[in-house]
Amino acid sequence: MSEREDESRRASVALRAATTGADVAAASFRTDLEVERKDAKTDVVTQVDRNAQTRVIEVINEAYPSEPIVGEEADALKRVPETGSAWIVDPIDGTNNYVNGSRAFGTAVAAVYDGEPVAAATVCPALGDTYRVGPDGAFRNDEPLSVSDCSDSEAATVCPTFWWDFDHREEYAAATRAIVERFGDMRRFGCAQLELAMVAAGALEGTMTNLRTNPWDTVAGVQLVREAGGTVTDLEGNPWRHDSTGLIASNGAVHDDLSAATREIDRPT
C-alpha cells in the first residue's frame, strides 16, 4: 500500500469513527442528561461522552486493532506517542455547550504519524456540518475548504479559544483586550475544534490562545486549517505541534497581528 493509499484509508476510518461518535451524541442531545463536573465548574462530562468515545474506539480498533488511541475520557491514553501511528479522539468537544443545548459541539478524530496529523474528521451533528481532511484536501460537507482572504486586521474576526480558569482570568481579559484593540470583531464558541474548522472554512480569520492545549481539542482542527491554506504556530512562531505552548491559527494574512496579540497575554502591565 502506498503512503497516499494508507492516508486515504486512515481518512476514511477517521470520518467513519467521528460520524459514529457524533450519532451517539446527537441521539441524546437536548434530553435530560446527568452531568458530572471534573476540575472546574464549567468542565463537565456526561455518560454520553463516555459512550461516544467507546463507539469511536470500536470503529478505529476494527481497522487498526494494535494502534494506540489518545482520548479525553478515562479509557484512553493522554499523551501522543512520539513515534509511529496513533489516533486522537474527542468524543464530544464542547460538552458544556452540549449539556446546555447549544449546537456548537462535535466529535473529532485524527490520525497521526510520529506525532503529526495525516488525516482527521470533525462531525458537528446539530449544525449539519462534517469537516474532513486527508490526502485529497480539506472539505466541509464535500465542498473544498479555503481560509479567508481578508488581509485587513481591522476587518477581521478573531476568536479566543480554549479555557482560562478562574485563577487565570487576567489572561482571559488580556486576550480579549488584545483582540478588540487590533481586530474588527471577536467571537467565542466554546468548542475549539469547531473554531479551528471555522478558520479553515473562512468564517473566522483566526483563533488563538497562550495556553498549552489538549491534543484531542486541537489536532484535527489544526490539520484542517493547514490544508485549507492557513497558518498555525506556537507562541514563538514555530510550526505548532500537539505539545506546543500556545496556539495561533489564522488565514495567514493576519497572522503577524494575531501573534502579537497572543504574546500580549503574558506581558506585564
Short mmCIF file of C-alpha atoms in Angstrom, two decimals:
data_model
loop_
_atom_site.label_atom_id
_atom_site.label_comp_id
_atom_site.label_asym_id
_atom_site.label_seq_id
_atom_site.Cartn_x
_atom_site.Cartn_y
_atom_site.Cartn_z
CA MET A 1 0.00 0.00 0.00
CA SER A 2 1.38 3.41 -0.95
CA GLU A 3 1.66 6.26 1.54
CA ARG A 4 -1.20 8.09 -0.15
CA GLU A 5 -3.39 4.98 -0.09
CA ASP A 6 -2.64 4.49 3.60
CA GLU A 7 -3.51 8.11 4.40
CA SER A 8 -6.69 7.84 2.35
CA ARG A 9 -7.72 4.74 4.31
CA ARG A 10 -6.99 6.47 7.60
CA ALA A 11 -9.03 9.48 6.50
CA SER A 12 -11.95 7.16 5.73
CA VAL A 13 -11.68 5.48 9.15
CA ALA A 14 -11.43 8.86 10.89
CA LEU A 15 -14.59 10.03 9.15
CA ARG A 16 -16.46 6.82 9.94
CA ALA A 17 -15.38 6.90 13.59
CA ALA A 18 -16.24 10.60 14.04
CA THR A 19 -19.63 10.09 12.41
CA THR A 20 -20.36 7.15 14.70
CA GLY A 21 -19.46 9.16 17.79
CA ALA A 22 -21.48 12.14 16.60
CA ASP A 23 -24.50 9.91 16.09
CA VAL A 24 -24.26 8.79 19.73
CA ALA A 25 -24.08 12.41 20.87
CA ALA A 26 -26.93 13.52 18.61
CA ALA A 27 -29.26 10.80 19.91
CA SER A 28 -29.17 12.32 23.42
CA PHE A 29 -28.88 16.00 22.52
CA ARG A 30 -31.38 18.21 24.35
CA THR A 31 -32.54 15.35 26.56
CA ASP A 32 -32.39 15.09 30.34
CA LEU A 33 -28.69 14.44 30.93
CA GLU A 34 -26.94 13.57 34.15
CA VAL A 35 -23.98 15.94 34.30
CA GLU A 36 -20.77 15.42 36.28
CA ARG A 37 -18.07 18.01 36.90
CA LYS A 38 -14.33 17.49 36.53
CA ASP A 39 -11.89 20.06 37.94
CA ALA A 40 -13.67 23.30 37.06
CA LYS A 41 -17.31 24.33 37.32
CA THR A 42 -17.55 24.59 33.54
CA ASP A 43 -15.53 21.40 32.87
CA VAL A 44 -18.35 18.89 32.59
CA VAL A 45 -18.78 15.33 31.38
CA THR A 46 -21.72 13.02 30.76
CA GLN A 47 -22.17 9.32 30.21
CA VAL A 48 -22.84 10.22 26.59
CA ASP A 49 -19.22 11.44 26.28
CA ARG A 50 -18.03 8.04 27.51
CA ASN A 51 -20.44 6.11 25.30
CA ALA A 52 -19.42 8.13 22.25
CA GLN A 53 -15.72 7.56 22.93
CA THR A 54 -16.33 3.82 23.32
CA ARG A 55 -18.03 3.66 19.94
CA VAL A 56 -15.32 5.77 18.27
CA ILE A 57 -12.62 3.48 19.65
CA GLU A 58 -14.51 0.41 18.49
CA VAL A 59 -14.57 1.73 14.93
CA ILE A 60 -10.85 2.53 14.99
CA ASN A 61 -9.98 -0.84 16.54
CA GLU A 62 -11.88 -2.68 13.83
CA ALA A 63 -9.50 -1.23 11.24
CA TYR A 64 -6.33 -0.72 13.32
CA PRO A 65 -6.52 -3.03 16.35
CA SER A 66 -2.93 -2.56 17.53
CA GLU A 67 -2.56 1.22 17.27
CA PRO A 68 -2.64 3.43 20.38
CA ILE A 69 -5.56 5.79 20.96
CA VAL A 70 -5.32 9.09 22.80
CA GLY A 71 -8.62 10.44 24.10
CA GLU A 72 -10.26 12.81 26.54
CA GLU A 73 -12.14 10.29 28.65
CA ALA A 74 -10.70 7.75 31.08
CA ASP A 75 -10.26 4.69 28.86
CA ALA A 76 -7.62 6.18 26.56
CA LEU A 77 -4.03 7.45 26.63
CA LYS A 78 -3.43 11.11 27.48
CA ARG A 79 -0.18 11.71 25.58
CA VAL A 80 0.52 11.41 21.88
CA PRO A 81 3.28 8.87 21.09
CA GLU A 82 6.33 10.49 19.54
CA THR A 83 6.82 7.71 17.01
CA GLY A 84 4.59 5.51 14.90
CA SER A 85 0.90 5.68 14.11
CA ALA A 86 -1.73 6.71 16.65
CA TRP A 87 -5.25 8.14 16.90
CA ILE A 88 -6.58 11.13 18.83
CA VAL A 89 -10.23 11.27 19.86
CA ASP A 90 -12.55 13.84 21.38
CA PRO A 91 -15.98 12.20 21.69
CA ILE A 92 -17.77 15.50 22.36
CA ASP A 93 -15.75 18.67 22.03
CA GLY A 94 -17.84 21.44 23.55
CA THR A 95 -19.55 19.32 26.21
CA ASN A 96 -20.56 22.45 28.14
CA ASN A 97 -22.41 23.63 25.04
CA TYR A 98 -23.86 20.15 24.56
CA VAL A 99 -25.38 19.93 28.04
CA ASN A 100 -26.80 23.45 27.72
CA GLY A 101 -28.50 22.72 24.42
CA SER A 102 -26.16 24.75 22.23
CA ARG A 103 -25.46 23.29 18.79
CA ALA A 104 -21.75 24.17 18.90
CA PHE A 105 -20.27 20.75 19.63
CA GLY A 106 -18.77 17.91 17.66
CA THR A 107 -16.86 14.64 17.58
CA ALA A 108 -13.25 14.88 16.39
CA VAL A 109 -10.91 12.08 15.31
CA ALA A 110 -7.36 12.49 14.00
CA ALA A 111 -4.81 10.01 12.70
CA VAL A 112 -1.20 10.94 13.38
CA TYR A 113 2.21 9.54 12.43
CA ASP A 114 5.26 10.46 14.51
CA GLY A 115 3.01 12.98 16.26
CA GLU A 116 2.00 14.79 13.06
CA PRO A 117 -1.58 14.62 11.70
CA VAL A 118 -2.14 12.85 8.41
CA ALA A 119 -5.95 12.68 8.37
CA ALA A 120 -8.86 13.87 10.50
CA ALA A 121 -12.59 14.46 10.73
CA THR A 122 -14.80 16.65 12.89
CA VAL A 123 -18.53 16.00 12.75
CA CYS A 124 -20.92 18.60 14.21
CA PRO A 125 -24.28 16.83 14.04
CA ALA A 126 -26.50 19.60 15.41
CA LEU A 127 -25.05 22.02 12.85
CA GLY A 128 -25.26 19.53 9.99
CA ASP A 129 -21.56 20.04 9.19
CA THR A 130 -18.93 17.39 8.55
CA TYR A 131 -15.32 18.52 8.20
CA ARG A 132 -12.72 16.10 6.88
CA VAL A 133 -9.12 16.26 5.79
CA GLY A 134 -6.84 13.76 4.10
CA PRO A 135 -4.52 13.41 1.13
CA ASP A 136 -7.18 14.86 -1.18
CA GLY A 137 -7.50 18.10 0.81
CA ALA A 138 -9.87 19.65 3.34
CA PHE A 139 -13.65 19.71 2.98
CA ARG A 140 -16.89 20.72 4.68
CA ASN A 141 -19.82 18.63 3.51
CA ASP A 142 -17.70 17.60 0.50
CA GLU A 143 -17.08 21.22 -0.55
CA PRO A 144 -13.38 22.22 -0.59
CA LEU A 145 -12.30 24.46 2.27
CA SER A 146 -10.30 27.65 1.89
CA VAL A 147 -9.28 30.16 4.51
CA SER A 148 -10.45 33.77 4.29
CA ASP A 149 -8.56 36.14 2.00
CA CYS A 150 -9.06 39.08 4.38
CA SER A 151 -5.75 40.85 4.97
CA ASP A 152 -7.08 43.88 6.88
CA SER A 153 -6.97 43.13 10.60
CA GLU A 154 -9.49 45.87 11.30
CA ALA A 155 -11.98 43.97 9.13
CA ALA A 156 -11.09 40.54 10.58
CA THR A 157 -12.96 38.44 13.13
CA VAL A 158 -10.94 36.52 15.71
CA CYS A 159 -11.83 34.03 18.43
CA PRO A 160 -10.02 33.44 21.74
CA THR A 161 -10.02 29.68 22.23
CA PHE A 162 -9.52 27.06 24.90
CA TRP A 163 -10.27 27.97 28.51
CA TRP A 164 -8.74 30.26 31.10
CA ASP A 165 -9.85 29.03 34.51
CA PHE A 166 -10.66 31.44 37.34
CA ASP A 167 -7.07 31.57 38.56
CA HIS A 168 -6.05 32.81 35.08
CA ARG A 169 -8.86 35.26 34.38
CA GLU A 170 -6.40 38.14 33.99
CA GLU A 171 -5.04 36.26 30.96
CA TYR A 172 -8.57 35.79 29.59
CA ALA A 173 -9.14 39.53 29.95
CA ALA A 174 -5.79 40.30 28.33
CA ALA A 175 -6.61 38.02 25.40
CA THR A 176 -9.93 39.70 24.71
CA ARG A 177 -8.43 43.16 25.10
CA ALA A 178 -5.60 42.36 22.69
CA ILE A 179 -8.13 41.12 20.14
CA VAL A 180 -10.58 44.00 20.33
CA GLU A 181 -7.77 46.57 20.13
CA ARG A 182 -6.44 45.08 16.87
CA PHE A 183 -9.27 43.34 15.07
CA GLY A 184 -12.67 44.22 13.70
CA ASP A 185 -14.68 41.86 15.90
CA MET A 186 -14.48 38.91 18.26
CA ARG A 187 -16.40 35.66 18.65
CA ARG A 188 -16.22 32.77 21.11
CA PHE A 189 -17.96 29.42 20.58
CA GLY A 190 -16.69 27.19 23.40
CA CYS A 191 -15.63 24.40 21.04
CA ALA A 192 -12.02 24.56 19.91
CA GLN A 193 -12.37 22.02 17.11
CA LEU A 194 -15.30 23.96 15.64
CA GLU A 195 -13.41 27.26 15.97
CA LEU A 196 -10.43 25.82 14.09
CA ALA A 197 -12.76 24.39 11.45
CA MET A 198 -14.32 27.83 11.05
CA VAL A 199 -10.88 29.32 10.39
CA ALA A 200 -10.35 26.64 7.75
CA ALA A 201 -13.71 27.48 6.21
CA GLY A 202 -13.10 31.25 6.16
CA ALA A 203 -15.80 32.02 8.73
CA LEU A 204 -13.11 33.37 11.10
CA GLU A 205 -9.79 34.95 10.25
CA GLY A 206 -8.12 33.44 13.29
CA THR A 207 -8.25 31.83 16.70
CA MET A 208 -5.67 31.94 19.48
CA THR A 209 -4.58 31.04 23.00
CA ASN A 210 -1.38 31.36 25.02
CA LEU A 211 -2.07 28.06 26.81
CA ARG A 212 -0.85 24.55 26.12
CA THR A 213 -3.88 22.81 24.68
CA ASN A 214 -5.03 19.20 24.82
CA PRO A 215 -4.37 17.24 21.63
CA TRP A 216 -7.95 15.98 21.45
CA ASP A 217 -9.18 19.59 21.37
CA THR A 218 -6.90 20.73 18.57
CA VAL A 219 -5.05 18.29 16.31
CA ALA A 220 -7.91 17.57 13.89
CA GLY A 221 -8.74 21.26 13.51
CA VAL A 222 -5.13 22.30 13.07
CA GLN A 223 -4.80 19.94 10.13
CA LEU A 224 -7.97 21.40 8.60
CA VAL A 225 -6.54 24.92 8.83
CA ARG A 226 -3.23 23.93 7.29
CA GLU A 227 -4.78 22.00 4.41
CA ALA A 228 -7.17 24.91 3.76
CA GLY A 229 -4.21 27.25 3.26
CA GLY A 230 -3.88 28.73 6.73
CA THR A 231 -1.01 29.07 9.19
CA VAL A 232 -0.73 27.52 12.67
CA THR A 233 2.16 28.35 15.01
CA ASP A 234 3.10 28.38 18.67
CA LEU A 235 3.94 31.48 20.72
CA GLU A 236 7.47 31.58 19.30
CA GLY A 237 6.34 31.43 15.69
CA ASN A 238 7.35 27.81 15.19
CA PRO A 239 5.06 25.32 13.43
CA TRP A 240 2.51 24.15 16.00
CA ARG A 241 2.70 20.64 17.44
CA HIS A 242 0.46 18.74 19.81
CA ASP A 243 2.84 19.58 22.70
CA SER A 244 3.35 23.26 21.87
CA THR A 245 2.72 26.12 24.27
CA GLY A 246 0.21 28.48 22.70
CA LEU A 247 -1.78 28.02 19.52
CA ILE A 248 -2.19 30.71 16.87
CA ALA A 249 -4.23 29.67 13.83
CA SER A 250 -5.08 32.11 11.06
CA ASN A 251 -5.69 32.63 7.39
CA GLY A 252 -2.01 33.62 7.16
CA ALA A 253 -2.70 37.19 6.06
CA VAL A 254 -3.38 38.44 9.61
CA HIS A 255 -1.02 36.03 11.36
CA ASP A 256 1.55 38.60 12.42
CA ASP A 257 -1.07 40.75 14.14
CA LEU A 258 -2.66 37.70 15.74
CA SER A 259 0.72 36.51 17.02
CA ALA A 260 1.41 39.94 18.51
CA ALA A 261 -1.99 39.89 20.22
CA THR A 262 -1.34 36.44 21.68
CA ARG A 263 2.09 37.40 23.01
CA GLU A 264 0.50 40.35 24.84
CA ILE A 265 -1.46 37.98 27.07
CA ASP A 266 1.55 37.25 29.27
CA ARG A 267 3.11 40.70 29.08
CA PRO A 268 3.33 42.52 32.43
CA THR A 269 1.11 45.60 32.67
#
